[in-house]
Amino acid sequence: QVHLVESGGGSAQAGGSLNLSCTASGNIHSSTCMAWFRQAPGKEREAVATIDSDGEVTYADFVEGRFTISKDKNKNTLYLQMSSLRPEDTAMYYCATDSVEVWVCYMTPDEYPIWGQGTQVTVSS
């Protein structure tokens, strides 16, 4: 069983930066996708970025080059470096993954059965 724990959230001014981490433990599949999602109050959960087992990444359109997803296989850790933050980036950020082999990383939350508890990001103007 895989367990995910996010950290690194907090408050930032618009234009600032935050770095999120997601540490995975358990039977992590080596050929699967990992992803960051976010959910703002009253809104649906949306994908921010995904990364596959080969390191290929996909970003949501709203990222516009401001965020970078990466992972360290040795540390079983997923990262999200966020810069040029905007007030509209305020949300709970979640990491997600699967426990089986996955070769196509989808940008929909239903494709990911394993989730962390989330970390809050608040950006003020």
PDB file of C-alpha atoms in Angstrom:
ATOM      1  CA  GLN A   1       0.000   0.000   0.000  1.00  0.00           C
ATOM      2  CA  VAL A   2       1.315   3.428  -1.017  1.00  0.00           C
ATOM      3  CA  HIS A   3       1.105   6.384   1.327  1.00  0.00           C
ATOM      4  CA  LEU A   4       1.659   9.988   0.202  1.00  0.00           C
ATOM      5  CA  VAL A   5       2.509  12.949   2.427  1.00  0.00           C
ATOM      6  CA  GLU A   6       2.688  16.501   1.078  1.00  0.00           C
ATOM      7  CA  SER A   7       4.604  19.361   2.653  1.00  0.00           C
ATOM      8  CA  GLY A   8       5.850  22.815   1.824  1.00  0.00           C
ATOM      9  CA  GLY A   9       2.625  24.727   1.525  1.00  0.00           C
ATOM     10  CA  GLY A  10       2.109  28.081   3.166  1.00  0.00           C
ATOM     11  CA  SER A  11       1.544  31.720   2.374  1.00  0.00           C
ATOM     12  CA  ALA A  12       3.218  33.852  -0.243  1.00  0.00           C
ATOM     13  CA  GLN A  13       2.821  37.249  -1.813  1.00  0.00           C
ATOM     14  CA  ALA A  14       1.823  37.519  -5.447  1.00  0.00           C
ATOM     15  CA  GLY A  15       4.933  37.084  -7.528  1.00  0.00           C
ATOM     16  CA  GLY A  16       6.561  34.952  -4.860  1.00  0.00           C
ATOM     17  CA  SER A  17       7.574  31.313  -4.793  1.00  0.00           C
ATOM     18  CA  LEU A  18       6.783  28.143  -2.896  1.00  0.00           C
ATOM     19  CA  ASN A  19       8.156  24.634  -3.199  1.00  0.00           C
ATOM     20  CA  LEU A  20       5.981  21.628  -2.482  1.00  0.00           C
ATOM     21  CA  SER A  21       7.154  18.106  -1.742  1.00  0.00           C
ATOM     22  CA  CYS A  22       5.347  14.795  -1.690  1.00  0.00           C
ATOM     23  CA  THR A  23       7.052  11.838  -0.077  1.00  0.00           C
ATOM     24  CA  ALA A  24       5.832   8.376  -0.995  1.00  0.00           C
ATOM     25  CA  SER A  25       6.166   5.255   1.090  1.00  0.00           C
ATOM     26  CA  GLY A  26       5.064   1.669   0.573  1.00  0.00           C
ATOM     27  CA  ASN A  27       4.996  -0.480  -2.571  1.00  0.00           C
ATOM     28  CA  ILE A  28       5.658   2.235  -5.113  1.00  0.00           C
ATOM     29  CA  HIS A  29       5.412   1.045  -8.687  1.00  0.00           C
ATOM     30  CA  SER A  30       8.434   2.029 -10.742  1.00  0.00           C
ATOM     31  CA  SER A  31       6.416   2.512 -13.939  1.00  0.00           C
ATOM     32  CA  THR A  32       3.546   4.722 -12.964  1.00  0.00           C
ATOM     33  CA  CYS A  33       2.459   8.332 -13.076  1.00  0.00           C
ATOM     34  CA  MET A  34       2.614  10.929 -10.360  1.00  0.00           C
ATOM     35  CA  ALA A  35       0.722  14.161 -10.406  1.00  0.00           C
ATOM     36  CA  TRP A  36      -0.098  17.370  -8.602  1.00  0.00           C
ATOM     37  CA  PHE A  37      -3.694  18.513  -8.395  1.00  0.00           C
ATOM     38  CA  ARG A  38      -5.271  21.471  -6.672  1.00  0.00           C
ATOM     39  CA  GLN A  39      -8.692  22.390  -5.413  1.00  0.00           C
ATOM     40  CA  ALA A  40      -9.882  25.850  -4.488  1.00  0.00           C
ATOM     41  CA  PRO A  41     -12.965  26.371  -2.313  1.00  0.00           C
ATOM     42  CA  GLY A  42     -16.123  25.859  -4.317  1.00  0.00           C
ATOM     43  CA  LYS A  43     -14.240  24.595  -7.345  1.00  0.00           C
ATOM     44  CA  GLU A  44     -13.531  21.178  -8.772  1.00  0.00           C
ATOM     45  CA  ARG A  45     -10.184  19.495  -8.314  1.00  0.00           C
ATOM     46  CA  GLU A  46      -7.943  20.217 -11.303  1.00  0.00           C
ATOM     47  CA  ALA A  47      -4.648  18.875 -12.520  1.00  0.00           C
ATOM     48  CA  VAL A  48      -1.577  21.052 -12.231  1.00  0.00           C
ATOM     49  CA  ALA A  49       1.101  18.761 -13.662  1.00  0.00           C
ATOM     50  CA  THR A  50       1.961  15.121 -14.240  1.00  0.00           C
ATOM     51  CA  ILE A  51       5.210  13.213 -14.615  1.00  0.00           C
ATOM     52  CA  ASP A  52       5.626   9.707 -15.941  1.00  0.00           C
ATOM     53  CA  SER A  53       8.187   7.042 -15.107  1.00  0.00           C
ATOM     54  CA  ASP A  54      10.549   8.354 -17.803  1.00  0.00           C
ATOM     55  CA  GLY A  55      10.332  11.897 -16.492  1.00  0.00           C
ATOM     56  CA  GLU A  56       8.099  13.214 -19.235  1.00  0.00           C
ATOM     57  CA  VAL A  57       5.984  16.052 -17.900  1.00  0.00           C
ATOM     58  CA  THR A  58       2.677  17.646 -18.749  1.00  0.00           C
ATOM     59  CA  TYR A  59       1.343  20.920 -17.395  1.00  0.00           C
ATOM     60  CA  ALA A  60      -2.060  22.500 -17.228  1.00  0.00           C
ATOM     61  CA  ASP A  61      -2.493  25.534 -19.462  1.00  0.00           C
ATOM     62  CA  PHE A  62      -2.745  27.892 -16.507  1.00  0.00           C
ATOM     63  CA  VAL A  63       0.782  27.029 -15.374  1.00  0.00           C
ATOM     64  CA  GLU A  64       2.243  29.094 -18.229  1.00  0.00           C
ATOM     65  CA  GLY A  65       5.815  28.135 -17.403  1.00  0.00           C
ATOM     66  CA  ARG A  66       5.606  29.205 -13.768  1.00  0.00           C
ATOM     67  CA  PHE A  67       5.727  25.748 -12.157  1.00  0.00           C
ATOM     68  CA  THR A  68       8.118  22.822 -12.471  1.00  0.00           C
ATOM     69  CA  ILE A  69       7.279  19.239 -11.545  1.00  0.00           C
ATOM     70  CA  SER A  70      10.094  16.826 -10.837  1.00  0.00           C
ATOM     71  CA  LYS A  71      10.832  13.715  -8.846  1.00  0.00           C
ATOM     72  CA  ASP A  72      13.708  12.041  -7.074  1.00  0.00           C
ATOM     73  CA  LYS A  73      13.347   8.272  -7.419  1.00  0.00           C
ATOM     74  CA  ASN A  74      15.984   7.576  -4.797  1.00  0.00           C
ATOM     75  CA  LYS A  75      14.080   9.638  -2.243  1.00  0.00           C
ATOM     76  CA  ASN A  76      10.627   8.572  -3.490  1.00  0.00           C
ATOM     77  CA  THR A  77       9.745  12.245  -3.530  1.00  0.00           C
ATOM     78  CA  LEU A  78       7.733  14.335  -5.946  1.00  0.00           C
ATOM     79  CA  TYR A  79       8.274  18.085  -6.133  1.00  0.00           C
ATOM     80  CA  LEU A  80       6.427  21.119  -7.411  1.00  0.00           C
ATOM     81  CA  GLN A  81       8.412  24.322  -7.662  1.00  0.00           C
ATOM     82  CA  MET A  82       6.071  27.263  -8.010  1.00  0.00           C
ATOM     83  CA  SER A  83       7.120  30.778  -8.919  1.00  0.00           C
ATOM     84  CA  SER A  84       5.390  33.963 -10.080  1.00  0.00           C
ATOM     85  CA  LEU A  85       2.496  32.951  -7.878  1.00  0.00           C
ATOM     86  CA  ARG A  86      -0.886  34.578  -8.374  1.00  0.00           C
ATOM     87  CA  PRO A  87      -3.817  34.947  -5.979  1.00  0.00           C
ATOM     88  CA  GLU A  88      -5.742  32.530  -8.178  1.00  0.00           C
ATOM     89  CA  ASP A  89      -3.166  29.842  -7.340  1.00  0.00           C
ATOM     90  CA  THR A  90      -4.629  29.755  -3.835  1.00  0.00           C
ATOM     91  CA  ALA A  91      -5.859  26.214  -3.238  1.00  0.00           C
ATOM     92  CA  MET A  92      -5.237  22.956  -1.472  1.00  0.00           C
ATOM     93  CA  TYR A  93      -2.551  21.102  -3.399  1.00  0.00           C
ATOM     94  CA  TYR A  94      -2.557  17.312  -3.559  1.00  0.00           C
ATOM     95  CA  CYS A  95      -0.156  14.774  -4.950  1.00  0.00           C
ATOM     96  CA  ALA A  96      -1.529  11.609  -6.469  1.00  0.00           C
ATOM     97  CA  THR A  97      -0.323   8.371  -7.992  1.00  0.00           C
ATOM     98  CA  ASP A  98      -1.301   4.843  -8.873  1.00  0.00           C
ATOM     99  CA  SER A  99      -0.091   1.462  -7.632  1.00  0.00           C
ATOM    100  CA  VAL A 100      -0.042  -0.219 -11.035  1.00  0.00           C
ATOM    101  CA  GLU A 101       1.873   0.223 -14.255  1.00  0.00           C
ATOM    102  CA  VAL A 102       0.635   3.302 -16.088  1.00  0.00           C
ATOM    103  CA  TRP A 103       2.144   4.533 -19.328  1.00  0.00           C
ATOM    104  CA  VAL A 104      -0.138   7.451 -20.098  1.00  0.00           C
ATOM    105  CA  CYS A 105      -0.498  10.150 -17.470  1.00  0.00           C
ATOM    106  CA  TYR A 106      -3.957  11.625 -17.590  1.00  0.00           C
ATOM    107  CA  MET A 107      -4.924  15.024 -16.251  1.00  0.00           C
ATOM    108  CA  THR A 108      -8.110  13.842 -14.584  1.00  0.00           C
ATOM    109  CA  PRO A 109      -8.388  13.038 -10.881  1.00  0.00           C
ATOM    110  CA  ASP A 110     -10.441   9.886 -11.475  1.00  0.00           C
ATOM    111  CA  GLU A 111      -7.364   8.212 -13.000  1.00  0.00           C
ATOM    112  CA  TYR A 112      -5.482   8.383  -9.697  1.00  0.00           C
ATOM    113  CA  PRO A 113      -6.560   6.105  -6.825  1.00  0.00           C
ATOM    114  CA  ILE A 114      -3.924   7.168  -4.306  1.00  0.00           C
ATOM    115  CA  TRP A 115      -3.880  10.645  -2.767  1.00  0.00           C
ATOM    116  CA  GLY A 116      -2.083  12.578  -0.110  1.00  0.00           C
ATOM    117  CA  GLN A 117      -3.858  14.661   2.497  1.00  0.00           C
ATOM    118  CA  GLY A 118      -3.022  17.942   0.785  1.00  0.00           C
ATOM    119  CA  THR A 119      -1.083  21.064   1.661  1.00  0.00           C
ATOM    120  CA  GLN A 120      -2.582  24.556   1.618  1.00  0.00           C
ATOM    121  CA  VAL A 121      -1.148  27.280  -0.605  1.00  0.00           C
ATOM    122  CA  THR A 122      -2.382  30.834  -0.057  1.00  0.00           C
ATOM    123  CA  VAL A 123      -1.256  33.686  -2.275  1.00  0.00           C
ATOM    124  CA  SER A 124      -2.101  37.251  -1.333  1.00  0.00           C
ATOM    125  CA  SER A 125      -2.150  40.224  -3.652  1.00  0.00           C
TER     126      SER A 125
END
